N, CA and C atoms as an extended XYZ file, in Angstrom:
567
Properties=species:S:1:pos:R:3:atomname:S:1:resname:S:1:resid:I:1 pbc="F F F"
N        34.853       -6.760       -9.717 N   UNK     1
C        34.307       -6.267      -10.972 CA  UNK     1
C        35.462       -5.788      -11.847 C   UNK     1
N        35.200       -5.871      -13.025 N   UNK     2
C        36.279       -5.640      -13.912 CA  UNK     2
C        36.545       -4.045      -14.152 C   UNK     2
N        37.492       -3.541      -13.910 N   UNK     3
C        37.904       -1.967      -14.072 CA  UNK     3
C        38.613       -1.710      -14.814 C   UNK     3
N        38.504       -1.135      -16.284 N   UNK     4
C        39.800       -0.549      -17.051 CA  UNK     4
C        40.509        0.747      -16.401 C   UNK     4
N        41.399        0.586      -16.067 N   UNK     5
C        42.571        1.428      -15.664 CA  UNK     5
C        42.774        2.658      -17.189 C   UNK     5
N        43.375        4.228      -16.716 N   UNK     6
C        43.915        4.734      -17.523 CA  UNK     6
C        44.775        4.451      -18.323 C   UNK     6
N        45.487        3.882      -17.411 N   UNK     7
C        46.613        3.159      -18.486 CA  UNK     7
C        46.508        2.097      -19.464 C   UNK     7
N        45.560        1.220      -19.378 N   UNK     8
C        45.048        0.730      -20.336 CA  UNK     8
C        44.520        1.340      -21.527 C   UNK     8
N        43.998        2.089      -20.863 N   UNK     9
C        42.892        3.178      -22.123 CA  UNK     9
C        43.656        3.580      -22.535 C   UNK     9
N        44.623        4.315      -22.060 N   UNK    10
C        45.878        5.401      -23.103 CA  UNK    10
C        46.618        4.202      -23.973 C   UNK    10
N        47.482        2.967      -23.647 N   UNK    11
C        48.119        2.178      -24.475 CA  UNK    11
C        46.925        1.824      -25.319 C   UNK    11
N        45.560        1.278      -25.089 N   UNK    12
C        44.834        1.291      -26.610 CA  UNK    12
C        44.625        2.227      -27.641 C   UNK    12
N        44.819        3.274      -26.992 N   UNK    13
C        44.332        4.648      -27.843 CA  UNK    13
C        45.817        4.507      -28.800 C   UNK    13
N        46.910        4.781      -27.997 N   UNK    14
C        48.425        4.609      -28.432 CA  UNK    14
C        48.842        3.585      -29.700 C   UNK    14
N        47.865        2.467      -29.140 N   UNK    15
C        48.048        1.060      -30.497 CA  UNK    15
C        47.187        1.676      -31.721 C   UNK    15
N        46.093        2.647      -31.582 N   UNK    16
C        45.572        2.717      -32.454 CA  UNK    16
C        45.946        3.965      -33.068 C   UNK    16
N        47.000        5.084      -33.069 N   UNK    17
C        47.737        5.855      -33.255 CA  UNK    17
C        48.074        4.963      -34.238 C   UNK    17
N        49.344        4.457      -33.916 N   UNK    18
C        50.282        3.610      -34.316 CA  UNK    18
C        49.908        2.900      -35.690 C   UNK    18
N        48.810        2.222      -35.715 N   UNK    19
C        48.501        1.515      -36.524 CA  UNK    19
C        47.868        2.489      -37.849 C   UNK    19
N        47.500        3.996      -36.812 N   UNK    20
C        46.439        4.613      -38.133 CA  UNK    20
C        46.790        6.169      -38.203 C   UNK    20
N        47.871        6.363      -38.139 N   UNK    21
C        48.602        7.426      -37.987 CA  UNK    21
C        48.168        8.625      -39.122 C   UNK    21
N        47.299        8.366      -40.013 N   UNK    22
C        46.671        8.897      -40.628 CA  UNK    22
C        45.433        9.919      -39.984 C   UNK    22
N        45.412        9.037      -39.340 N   UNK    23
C        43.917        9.715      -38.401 CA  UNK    23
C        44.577       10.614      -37.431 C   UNK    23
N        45.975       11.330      -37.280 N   UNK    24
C        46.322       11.715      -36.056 CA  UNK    24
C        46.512       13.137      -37.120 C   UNK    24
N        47.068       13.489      -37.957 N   UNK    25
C        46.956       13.938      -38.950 CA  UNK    25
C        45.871       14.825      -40.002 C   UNK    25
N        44.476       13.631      -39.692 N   UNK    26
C        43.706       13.937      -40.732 CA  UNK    26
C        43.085       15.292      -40.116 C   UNK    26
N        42.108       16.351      -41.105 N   UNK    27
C        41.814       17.499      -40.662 CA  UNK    27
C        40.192       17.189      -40.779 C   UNK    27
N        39.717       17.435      -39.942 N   UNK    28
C        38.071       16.732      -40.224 CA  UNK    28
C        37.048       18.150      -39.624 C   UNK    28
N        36.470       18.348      -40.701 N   UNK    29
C        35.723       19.584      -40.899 CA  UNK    29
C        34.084       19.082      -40.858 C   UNK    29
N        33.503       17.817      -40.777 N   UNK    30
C        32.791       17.000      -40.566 CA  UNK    30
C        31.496       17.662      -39.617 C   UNK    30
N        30.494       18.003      -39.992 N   UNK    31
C        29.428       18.669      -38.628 CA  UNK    31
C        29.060       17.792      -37.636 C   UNK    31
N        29.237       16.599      -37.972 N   UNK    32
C        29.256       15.917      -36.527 CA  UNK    32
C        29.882       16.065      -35.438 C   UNK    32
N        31.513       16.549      -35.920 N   UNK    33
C        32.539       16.514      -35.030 CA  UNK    33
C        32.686       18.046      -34.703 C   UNK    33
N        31.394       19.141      -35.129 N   UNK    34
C        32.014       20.283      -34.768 CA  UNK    34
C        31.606       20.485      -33.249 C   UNK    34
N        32.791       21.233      -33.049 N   UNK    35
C        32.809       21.358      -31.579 CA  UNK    35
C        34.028       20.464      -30.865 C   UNK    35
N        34.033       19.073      -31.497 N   UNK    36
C        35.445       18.702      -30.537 CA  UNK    36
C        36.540       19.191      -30.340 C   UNK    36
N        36.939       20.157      -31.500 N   UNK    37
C        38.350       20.875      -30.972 CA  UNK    37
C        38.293       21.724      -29.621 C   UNK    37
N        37.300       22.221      -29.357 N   UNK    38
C        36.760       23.469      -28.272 CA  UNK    38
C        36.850       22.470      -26.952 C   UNK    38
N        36.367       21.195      -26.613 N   UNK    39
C        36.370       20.229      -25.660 CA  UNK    39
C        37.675       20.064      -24.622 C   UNK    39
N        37.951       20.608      -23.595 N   UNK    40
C        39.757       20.263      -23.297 CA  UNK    40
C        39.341       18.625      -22.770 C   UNK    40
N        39.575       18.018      -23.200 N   UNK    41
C        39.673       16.525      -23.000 CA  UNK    41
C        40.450       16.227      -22.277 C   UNK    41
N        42.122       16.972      -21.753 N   UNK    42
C        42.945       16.625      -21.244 CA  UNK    42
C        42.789       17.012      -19.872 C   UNK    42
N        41.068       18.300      -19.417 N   UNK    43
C        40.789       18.357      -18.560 CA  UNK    43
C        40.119       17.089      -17.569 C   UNK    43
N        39.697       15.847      -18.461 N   UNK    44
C        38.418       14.744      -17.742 CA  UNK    44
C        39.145       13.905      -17.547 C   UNK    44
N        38.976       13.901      -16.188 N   UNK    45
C        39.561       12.549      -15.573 CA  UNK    45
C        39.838       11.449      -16.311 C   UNK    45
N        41.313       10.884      -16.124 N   UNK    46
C        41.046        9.190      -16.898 CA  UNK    46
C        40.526        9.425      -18.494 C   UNK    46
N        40.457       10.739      -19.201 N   UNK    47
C        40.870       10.974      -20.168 CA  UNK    47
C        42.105       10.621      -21.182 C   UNK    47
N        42.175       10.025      -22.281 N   UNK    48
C        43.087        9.896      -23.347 CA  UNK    48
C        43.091       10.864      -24.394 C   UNK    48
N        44.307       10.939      -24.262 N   UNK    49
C        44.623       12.744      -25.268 CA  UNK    49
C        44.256       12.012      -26.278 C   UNK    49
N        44.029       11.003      -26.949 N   UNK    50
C        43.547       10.580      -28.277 CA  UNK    50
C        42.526       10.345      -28.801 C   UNK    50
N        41.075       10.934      -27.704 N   UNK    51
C        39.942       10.665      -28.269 CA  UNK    51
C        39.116       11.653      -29.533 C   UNK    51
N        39.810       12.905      -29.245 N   UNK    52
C        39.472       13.857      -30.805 CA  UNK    52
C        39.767       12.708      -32.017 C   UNK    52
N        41.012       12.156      -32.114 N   UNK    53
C        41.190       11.194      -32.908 CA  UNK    53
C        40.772       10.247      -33.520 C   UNK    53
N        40.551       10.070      -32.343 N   UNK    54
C        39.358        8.040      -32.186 CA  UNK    54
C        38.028        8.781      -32.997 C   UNK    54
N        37.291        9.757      -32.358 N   UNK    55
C        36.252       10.394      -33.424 CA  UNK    55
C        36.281       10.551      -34.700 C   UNK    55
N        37.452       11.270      -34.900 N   UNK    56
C        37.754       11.517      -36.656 CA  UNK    56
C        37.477       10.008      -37.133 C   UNK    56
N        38.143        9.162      -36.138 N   UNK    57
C        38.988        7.479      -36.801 CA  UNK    57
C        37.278        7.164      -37.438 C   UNK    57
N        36.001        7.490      -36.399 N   UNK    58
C        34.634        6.813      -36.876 CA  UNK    58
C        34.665        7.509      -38.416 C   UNK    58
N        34.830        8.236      -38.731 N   UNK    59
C        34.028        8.506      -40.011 CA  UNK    59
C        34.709        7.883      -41.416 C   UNK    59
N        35.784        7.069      -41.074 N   UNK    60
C        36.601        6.703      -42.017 CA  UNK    60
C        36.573        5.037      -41.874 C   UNK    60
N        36.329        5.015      -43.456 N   UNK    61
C        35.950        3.485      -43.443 CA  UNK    61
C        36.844        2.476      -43.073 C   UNK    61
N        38.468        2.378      -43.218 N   UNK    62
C        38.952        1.615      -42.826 CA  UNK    62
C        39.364        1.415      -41.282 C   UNK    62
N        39.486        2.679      -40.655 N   UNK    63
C        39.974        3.391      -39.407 CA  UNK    63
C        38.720        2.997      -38.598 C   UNK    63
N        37.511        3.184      -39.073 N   UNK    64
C        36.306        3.384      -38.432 CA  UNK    64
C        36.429        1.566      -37.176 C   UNK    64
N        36.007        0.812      -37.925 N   UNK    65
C        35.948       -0.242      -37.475 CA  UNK    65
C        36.911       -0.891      -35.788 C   UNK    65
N        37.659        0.019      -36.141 N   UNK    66
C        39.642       -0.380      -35.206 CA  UNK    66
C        39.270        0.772      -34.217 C   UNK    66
N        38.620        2.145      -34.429 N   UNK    67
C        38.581        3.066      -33.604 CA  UNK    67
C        37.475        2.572      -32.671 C   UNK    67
N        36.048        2.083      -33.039 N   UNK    68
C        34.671        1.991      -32.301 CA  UNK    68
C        35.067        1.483      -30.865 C   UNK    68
N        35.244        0.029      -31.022 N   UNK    69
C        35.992       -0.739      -29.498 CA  UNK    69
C        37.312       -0.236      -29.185 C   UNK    69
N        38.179        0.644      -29.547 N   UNK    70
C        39.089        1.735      -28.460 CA  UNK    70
C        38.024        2.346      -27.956 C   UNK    70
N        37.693        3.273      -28.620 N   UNK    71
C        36.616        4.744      -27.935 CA  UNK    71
C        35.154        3.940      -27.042 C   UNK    71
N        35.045        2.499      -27.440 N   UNK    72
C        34.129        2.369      -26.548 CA  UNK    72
C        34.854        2.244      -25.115 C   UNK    72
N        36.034        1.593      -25.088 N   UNK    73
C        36.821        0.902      -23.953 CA  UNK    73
C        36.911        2.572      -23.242 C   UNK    73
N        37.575        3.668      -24.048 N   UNK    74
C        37.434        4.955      -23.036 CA  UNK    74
C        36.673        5.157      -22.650 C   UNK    74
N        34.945        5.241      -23.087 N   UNK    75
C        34.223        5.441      -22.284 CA  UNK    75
C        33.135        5.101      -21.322 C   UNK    75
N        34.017        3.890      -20.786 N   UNK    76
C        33.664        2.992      -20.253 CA  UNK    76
C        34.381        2.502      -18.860 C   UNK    76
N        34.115        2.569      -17.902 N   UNK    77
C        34.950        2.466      -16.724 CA  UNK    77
C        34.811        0.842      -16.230 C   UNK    77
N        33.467        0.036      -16.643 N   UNK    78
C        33.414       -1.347      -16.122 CA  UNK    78
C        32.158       -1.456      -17.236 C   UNK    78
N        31.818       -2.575      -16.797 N   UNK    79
C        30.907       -2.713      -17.736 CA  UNK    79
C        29.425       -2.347      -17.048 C   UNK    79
N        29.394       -1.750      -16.111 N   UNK    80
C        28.082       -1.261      -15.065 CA  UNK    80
C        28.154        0.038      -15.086 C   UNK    80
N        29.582        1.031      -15.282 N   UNK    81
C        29.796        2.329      -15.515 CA  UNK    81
C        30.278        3.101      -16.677 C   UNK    81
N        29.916        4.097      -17.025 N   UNK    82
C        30.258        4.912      -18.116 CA  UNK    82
C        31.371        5.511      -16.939 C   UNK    82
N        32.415        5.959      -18.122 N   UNK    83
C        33.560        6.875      -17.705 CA  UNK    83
C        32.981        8.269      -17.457 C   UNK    83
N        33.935        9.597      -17.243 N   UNK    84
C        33.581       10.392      -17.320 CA  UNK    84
C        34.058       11.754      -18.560 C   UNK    84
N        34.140       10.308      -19.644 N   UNK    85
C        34.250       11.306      -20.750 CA  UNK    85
C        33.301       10.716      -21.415 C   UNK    85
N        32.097       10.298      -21.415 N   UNK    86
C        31.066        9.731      -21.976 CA  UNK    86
C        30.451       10.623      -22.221 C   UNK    86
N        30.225       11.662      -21.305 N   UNK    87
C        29.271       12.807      -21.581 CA  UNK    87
C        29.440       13.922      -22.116 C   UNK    87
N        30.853       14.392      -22.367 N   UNK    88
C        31.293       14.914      -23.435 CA  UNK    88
C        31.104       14.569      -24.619 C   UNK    88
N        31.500       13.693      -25.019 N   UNK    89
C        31.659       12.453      -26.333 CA  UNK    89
C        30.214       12.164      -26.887 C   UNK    89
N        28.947       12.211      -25.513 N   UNK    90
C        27.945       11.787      -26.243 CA  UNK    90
C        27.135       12.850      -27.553 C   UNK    90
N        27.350       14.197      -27.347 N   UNK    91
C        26.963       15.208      -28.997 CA  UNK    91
C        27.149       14.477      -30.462 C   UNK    91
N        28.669       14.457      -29.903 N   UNK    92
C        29.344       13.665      -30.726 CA  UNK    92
C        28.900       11.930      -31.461 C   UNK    92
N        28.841       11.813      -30.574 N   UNK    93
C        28.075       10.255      -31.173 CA  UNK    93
C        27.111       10.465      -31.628 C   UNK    93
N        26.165       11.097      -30.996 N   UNK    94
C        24.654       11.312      -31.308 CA  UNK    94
C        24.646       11.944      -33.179 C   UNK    94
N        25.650       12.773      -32.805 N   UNK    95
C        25.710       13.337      -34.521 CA  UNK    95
C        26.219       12.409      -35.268 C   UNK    95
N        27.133       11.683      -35.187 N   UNK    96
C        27.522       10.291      -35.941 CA  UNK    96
C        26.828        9.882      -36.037 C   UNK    96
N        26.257        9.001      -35.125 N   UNK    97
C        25.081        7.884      -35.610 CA  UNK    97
C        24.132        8.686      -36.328 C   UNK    97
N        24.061        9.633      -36.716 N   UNK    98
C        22.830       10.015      -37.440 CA  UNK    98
C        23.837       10.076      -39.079 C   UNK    98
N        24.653        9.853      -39.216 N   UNK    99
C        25.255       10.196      -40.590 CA  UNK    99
C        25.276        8.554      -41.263 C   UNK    99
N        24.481        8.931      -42.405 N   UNK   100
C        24.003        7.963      -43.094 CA  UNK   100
C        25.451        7.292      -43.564 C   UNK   100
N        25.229        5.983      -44.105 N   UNK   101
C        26.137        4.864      -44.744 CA  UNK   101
C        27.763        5.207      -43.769 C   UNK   101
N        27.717        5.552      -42.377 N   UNK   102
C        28.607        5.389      -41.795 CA  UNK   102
C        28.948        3.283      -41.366 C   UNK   102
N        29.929        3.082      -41.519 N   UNK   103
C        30.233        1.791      -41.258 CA  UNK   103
C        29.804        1.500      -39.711 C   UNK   103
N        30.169        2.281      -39.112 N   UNK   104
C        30.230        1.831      -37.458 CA  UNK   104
C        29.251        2.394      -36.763 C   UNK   104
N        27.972        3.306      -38.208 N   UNK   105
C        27.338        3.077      -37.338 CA  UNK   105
C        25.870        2.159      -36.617 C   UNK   105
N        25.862        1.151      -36.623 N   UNK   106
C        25.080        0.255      -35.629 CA  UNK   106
C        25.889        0.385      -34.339 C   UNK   106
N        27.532        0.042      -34.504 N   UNK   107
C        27.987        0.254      -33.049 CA  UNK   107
C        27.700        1.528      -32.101 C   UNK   107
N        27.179        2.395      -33.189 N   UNK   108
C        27.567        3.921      -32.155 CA  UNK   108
C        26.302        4.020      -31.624 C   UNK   108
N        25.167        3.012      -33.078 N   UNK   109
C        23.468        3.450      -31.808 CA  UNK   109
C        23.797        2.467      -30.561 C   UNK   109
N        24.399        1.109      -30.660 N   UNK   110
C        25.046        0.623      -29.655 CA  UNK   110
C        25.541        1.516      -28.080 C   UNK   110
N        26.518        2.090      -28.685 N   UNK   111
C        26.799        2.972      -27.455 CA  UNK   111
C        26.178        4.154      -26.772 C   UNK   111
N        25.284        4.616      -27.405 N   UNK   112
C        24.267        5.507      -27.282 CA  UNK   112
C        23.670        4.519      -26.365 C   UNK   112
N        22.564        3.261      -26.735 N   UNK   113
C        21.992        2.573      -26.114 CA  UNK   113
C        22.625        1.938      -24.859 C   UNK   113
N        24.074        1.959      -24.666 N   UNK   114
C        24.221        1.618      -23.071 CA  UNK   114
C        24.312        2.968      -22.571 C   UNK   114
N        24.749        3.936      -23.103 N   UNK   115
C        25.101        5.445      -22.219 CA  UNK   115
C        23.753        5.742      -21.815 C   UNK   115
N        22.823        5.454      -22.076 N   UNK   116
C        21.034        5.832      -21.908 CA  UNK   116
C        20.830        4.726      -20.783 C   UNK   116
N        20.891        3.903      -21.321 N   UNK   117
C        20.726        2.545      -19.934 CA  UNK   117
C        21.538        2.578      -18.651 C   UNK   117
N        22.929        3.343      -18.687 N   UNK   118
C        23.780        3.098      -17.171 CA  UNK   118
C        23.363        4.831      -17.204 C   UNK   118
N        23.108        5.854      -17.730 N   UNK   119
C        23.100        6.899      -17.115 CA  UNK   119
C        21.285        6.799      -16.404 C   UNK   119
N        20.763        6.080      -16.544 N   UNK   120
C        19.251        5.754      -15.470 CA  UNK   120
C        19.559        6.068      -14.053 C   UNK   120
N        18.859        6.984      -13.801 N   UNK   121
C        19.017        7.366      -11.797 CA  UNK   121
C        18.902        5.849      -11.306 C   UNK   121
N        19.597        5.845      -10.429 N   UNK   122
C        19.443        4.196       -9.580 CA  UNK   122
C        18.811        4.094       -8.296 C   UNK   122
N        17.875        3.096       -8.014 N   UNK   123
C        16.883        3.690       -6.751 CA  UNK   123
C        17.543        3.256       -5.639 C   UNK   123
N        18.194        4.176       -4.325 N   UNK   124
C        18.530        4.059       -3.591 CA  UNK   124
C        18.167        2.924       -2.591 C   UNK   124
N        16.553        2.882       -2.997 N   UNK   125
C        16.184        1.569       -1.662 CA  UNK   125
C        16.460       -0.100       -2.461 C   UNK   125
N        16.852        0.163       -3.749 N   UNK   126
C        16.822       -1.145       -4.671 CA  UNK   126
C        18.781       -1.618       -4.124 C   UNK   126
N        18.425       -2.825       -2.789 N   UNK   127
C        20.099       -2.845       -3.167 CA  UNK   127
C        20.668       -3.553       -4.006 C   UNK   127
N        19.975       -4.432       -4.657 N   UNK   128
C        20.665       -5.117       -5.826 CA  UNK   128
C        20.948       -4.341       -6.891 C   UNK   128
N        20.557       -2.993       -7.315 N   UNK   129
C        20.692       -1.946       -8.077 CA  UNK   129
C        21.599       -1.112       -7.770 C   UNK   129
N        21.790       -0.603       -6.379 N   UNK   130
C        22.842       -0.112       -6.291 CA  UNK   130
C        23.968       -0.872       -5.543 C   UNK   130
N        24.425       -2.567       -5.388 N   UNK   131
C        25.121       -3.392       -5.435 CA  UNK   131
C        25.687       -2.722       -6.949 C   UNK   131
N        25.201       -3.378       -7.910 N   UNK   132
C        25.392       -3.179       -9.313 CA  UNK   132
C        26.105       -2.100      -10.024 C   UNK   132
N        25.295       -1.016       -9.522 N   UNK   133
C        25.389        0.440      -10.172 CA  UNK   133
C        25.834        1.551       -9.355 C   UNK   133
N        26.077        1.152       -8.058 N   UNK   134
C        26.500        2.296       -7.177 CA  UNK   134
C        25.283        3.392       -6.809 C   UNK   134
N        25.994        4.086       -6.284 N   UNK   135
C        24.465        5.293       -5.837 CA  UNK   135
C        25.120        6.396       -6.637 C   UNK   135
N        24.273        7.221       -7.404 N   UNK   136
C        24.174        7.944       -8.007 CA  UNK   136
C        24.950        9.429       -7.380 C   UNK   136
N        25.144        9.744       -6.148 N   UNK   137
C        25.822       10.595       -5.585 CA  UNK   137
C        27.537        9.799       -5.581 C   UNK   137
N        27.802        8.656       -6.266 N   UNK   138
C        29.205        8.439       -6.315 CA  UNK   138
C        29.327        8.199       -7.524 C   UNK   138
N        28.474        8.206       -8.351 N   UNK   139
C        28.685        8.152       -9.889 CA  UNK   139
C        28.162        9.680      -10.881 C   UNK   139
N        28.556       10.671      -10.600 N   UNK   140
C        27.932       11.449      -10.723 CA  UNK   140
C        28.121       11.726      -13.003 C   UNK   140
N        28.805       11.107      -13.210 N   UNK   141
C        28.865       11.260      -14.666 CA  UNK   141
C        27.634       10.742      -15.386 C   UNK   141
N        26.990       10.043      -14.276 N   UNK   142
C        25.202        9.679      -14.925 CA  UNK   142
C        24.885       10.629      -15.332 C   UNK   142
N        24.808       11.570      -14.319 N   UNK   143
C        23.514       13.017      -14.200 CA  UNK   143
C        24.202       13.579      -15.157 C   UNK   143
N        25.655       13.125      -15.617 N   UNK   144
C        26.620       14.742      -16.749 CA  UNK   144
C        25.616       13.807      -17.891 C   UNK   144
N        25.398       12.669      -18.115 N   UNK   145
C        24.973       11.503      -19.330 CA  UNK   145
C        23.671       12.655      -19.530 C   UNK   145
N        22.699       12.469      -18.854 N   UNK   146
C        21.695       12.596      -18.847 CA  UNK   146
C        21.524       14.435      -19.318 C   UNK   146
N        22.324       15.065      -18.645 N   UNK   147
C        22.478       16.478      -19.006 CA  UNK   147
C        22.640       16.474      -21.054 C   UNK   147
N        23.255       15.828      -21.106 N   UNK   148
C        24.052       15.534      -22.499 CA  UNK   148
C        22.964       15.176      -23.189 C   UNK   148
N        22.023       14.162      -22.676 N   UNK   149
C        21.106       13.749      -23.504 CA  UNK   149
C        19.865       15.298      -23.468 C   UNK   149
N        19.860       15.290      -22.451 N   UNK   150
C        18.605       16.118      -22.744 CA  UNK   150
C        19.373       17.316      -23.901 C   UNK   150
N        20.450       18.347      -23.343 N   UNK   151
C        21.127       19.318      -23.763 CA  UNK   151
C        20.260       18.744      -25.670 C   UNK   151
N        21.087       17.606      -26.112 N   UNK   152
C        20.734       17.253      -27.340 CA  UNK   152
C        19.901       16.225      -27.835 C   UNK   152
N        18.790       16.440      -27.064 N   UNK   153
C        17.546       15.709      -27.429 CA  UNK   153
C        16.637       16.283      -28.728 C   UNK   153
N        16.699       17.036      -29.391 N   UNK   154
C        16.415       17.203      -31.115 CA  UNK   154
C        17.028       16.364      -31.509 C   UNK   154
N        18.756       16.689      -31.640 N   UNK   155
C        19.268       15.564      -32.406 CA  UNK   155
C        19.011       14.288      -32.304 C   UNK   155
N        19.225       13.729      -30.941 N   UNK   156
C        18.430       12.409      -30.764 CA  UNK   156
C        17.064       12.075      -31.444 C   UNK   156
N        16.103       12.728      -31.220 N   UNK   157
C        14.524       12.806      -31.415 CA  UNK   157
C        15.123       12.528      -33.334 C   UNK   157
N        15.586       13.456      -33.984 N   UNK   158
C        15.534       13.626      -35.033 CA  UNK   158
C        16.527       12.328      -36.046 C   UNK   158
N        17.342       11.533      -34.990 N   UNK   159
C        17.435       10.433      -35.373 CA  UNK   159
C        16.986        8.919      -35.194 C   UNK   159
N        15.852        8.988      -34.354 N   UNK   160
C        15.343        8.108      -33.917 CA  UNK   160
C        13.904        8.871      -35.047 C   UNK   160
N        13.597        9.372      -35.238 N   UNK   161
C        12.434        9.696      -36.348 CA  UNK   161
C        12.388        9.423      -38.100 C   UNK   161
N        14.228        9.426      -38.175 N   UNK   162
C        14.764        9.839      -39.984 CA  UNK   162
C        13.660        8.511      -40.140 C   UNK   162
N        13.644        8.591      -41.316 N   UNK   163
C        12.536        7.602      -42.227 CA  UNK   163
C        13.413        6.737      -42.945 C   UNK   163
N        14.208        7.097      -43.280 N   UNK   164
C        15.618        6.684      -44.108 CA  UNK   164
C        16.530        5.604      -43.080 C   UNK   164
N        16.072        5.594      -42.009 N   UNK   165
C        16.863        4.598      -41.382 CA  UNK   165
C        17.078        2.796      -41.859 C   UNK   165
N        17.878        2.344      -41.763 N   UNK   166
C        18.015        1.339      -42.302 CA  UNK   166
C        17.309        0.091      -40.996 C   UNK   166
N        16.280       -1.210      -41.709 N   UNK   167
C        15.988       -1.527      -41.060 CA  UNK   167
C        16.516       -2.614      -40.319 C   UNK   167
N        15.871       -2.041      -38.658 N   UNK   168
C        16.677       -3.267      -37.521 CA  UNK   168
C        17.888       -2.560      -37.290 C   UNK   168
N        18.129       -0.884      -37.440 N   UNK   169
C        19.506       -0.272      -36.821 CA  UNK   169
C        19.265        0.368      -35.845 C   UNK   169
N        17.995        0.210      -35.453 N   UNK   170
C        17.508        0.827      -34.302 CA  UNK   170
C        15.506        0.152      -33.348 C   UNK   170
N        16.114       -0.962      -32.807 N   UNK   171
C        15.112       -2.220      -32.586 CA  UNK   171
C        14.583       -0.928      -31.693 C   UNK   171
N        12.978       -1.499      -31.569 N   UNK   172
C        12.155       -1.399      -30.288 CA  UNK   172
C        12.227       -0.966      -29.086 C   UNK   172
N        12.784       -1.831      -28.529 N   UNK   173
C        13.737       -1.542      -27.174 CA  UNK   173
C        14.362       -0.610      -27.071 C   UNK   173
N        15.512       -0.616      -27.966 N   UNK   174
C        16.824        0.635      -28.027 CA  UNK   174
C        15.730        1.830      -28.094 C   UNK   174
N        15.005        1.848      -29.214 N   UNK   175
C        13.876        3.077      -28.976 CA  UNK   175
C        13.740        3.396      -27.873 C   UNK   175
N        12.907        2.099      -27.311 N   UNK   176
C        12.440        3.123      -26.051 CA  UNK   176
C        13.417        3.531      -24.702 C   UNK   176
N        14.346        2.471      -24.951 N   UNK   177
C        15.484        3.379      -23.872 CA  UNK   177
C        15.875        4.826      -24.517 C   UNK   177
N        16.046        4.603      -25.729 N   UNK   178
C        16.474        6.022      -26.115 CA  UNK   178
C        15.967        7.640      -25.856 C   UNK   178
N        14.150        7.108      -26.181 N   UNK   179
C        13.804        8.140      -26.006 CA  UNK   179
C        13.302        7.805      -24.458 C   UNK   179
N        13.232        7.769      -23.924 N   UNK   180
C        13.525        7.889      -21.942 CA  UNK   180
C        14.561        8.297      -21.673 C   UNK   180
N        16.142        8.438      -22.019 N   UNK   181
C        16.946        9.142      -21.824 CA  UNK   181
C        16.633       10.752      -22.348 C   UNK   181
N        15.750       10.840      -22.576 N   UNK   182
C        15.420       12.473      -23.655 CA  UNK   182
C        14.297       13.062      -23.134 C   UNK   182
N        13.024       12.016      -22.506 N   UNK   183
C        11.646       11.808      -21.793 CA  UNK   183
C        11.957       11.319      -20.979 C   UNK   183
N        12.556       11.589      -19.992 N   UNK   184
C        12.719       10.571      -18.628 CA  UNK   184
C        11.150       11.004      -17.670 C   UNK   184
N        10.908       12.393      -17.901 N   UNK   185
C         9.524       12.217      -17.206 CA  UNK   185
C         8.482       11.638      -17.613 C   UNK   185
N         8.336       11.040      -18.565 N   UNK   186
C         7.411       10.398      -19.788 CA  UNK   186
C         7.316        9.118      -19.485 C   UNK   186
N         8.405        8.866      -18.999 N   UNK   187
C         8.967        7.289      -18.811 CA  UNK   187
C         9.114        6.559      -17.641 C   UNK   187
N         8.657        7.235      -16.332 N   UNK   188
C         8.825        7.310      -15.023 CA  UNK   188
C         8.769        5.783      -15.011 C   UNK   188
N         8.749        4.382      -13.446 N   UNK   189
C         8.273        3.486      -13.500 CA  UNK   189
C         7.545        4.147      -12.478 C   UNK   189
């Protein structure tokens, strides 16, 4: 299975420094992003000191686009696992994607919609599920996902409700995974 390494993640974060050095710089007072300074990021495993950054990078139109696929690649360990800075990061997204005429954001209900889908408890007797997904006592950044979601399930609720949403930025489906990450007892199978 395919595994991004730290070191990968840090040289992308690094290319995107480089290229947008503006964003390393910029001072972003933004209510989406309040709270990331308080986050020690340099505490989470397989963490990149550049993801305060990569955040700022979403709200800026040219930056935005170049930052989404870095910050998705951090929080992302394979394509079956979220990292374990996903669940930090997810407030954060959740408040982005709710900020209107953002460029990137379809990608961010995007990433919302897999962080809701791989943070799903995985049924121990299903082994093609946990072939796939591992068992949930070795992936434990699910249960941090899921903490995250519930913790900020208004905000969620309250962007999956705006009226103002633009249509087809948030299909059916994504709904209802969404709100099952928020209602997981609602949603049982």
């Amino acid at each position: 299975m395919c595994v991004m390494d730290a070191a990968v993640k840090e040289a992308a974060v690094a290319r995107f420094l480089r290229e947008h050095p503006q964003m390393e710089r910029a001072a972003c007072d933004h209510p989406a992003l309040l709270g990331c300074a308080d986050v020690d990021w340099s505490q989470i495993p397989g963490c990149p000191a550049g993801v305060p950054v990569l955040l700022r990078g979403l709200l800026d139109e040219v930056a935005g686009p170049k930052a989404l696929p870095v910050l998705g690649n951090v929080l992302m360990n394979s394509i079956f696992h979220v990292s374990a800075v996903m669940p930090p990061a997810l407030p954060f997204l959740i408040r982005l994607a709710a900020v209107p005429d953002l460029v990137v954001r379809p990608g961010l209900v995007d990433l919302l919609v897999v962080a809701a889908e791989l943070s799903s408890p995985v049924d121990s007797d299903e082994e093609r599920q946990v072939l796939l997904f591992g068992k949930d006592c070795d992936h434990p950044e699910r249960e941090w996902c899921r903490a995250a979601f519930a913790a900020h399930a208004s905000a969620l609720r309250a962007l999956l409700e705006d009226e103002n949403l633009p249509d087809g930025l948030i299909g059916a489906d994504d709904r209802k995974c969404l709100l099952k990450a928020v209602e997981p007892q609602r949603y049982r199978s």
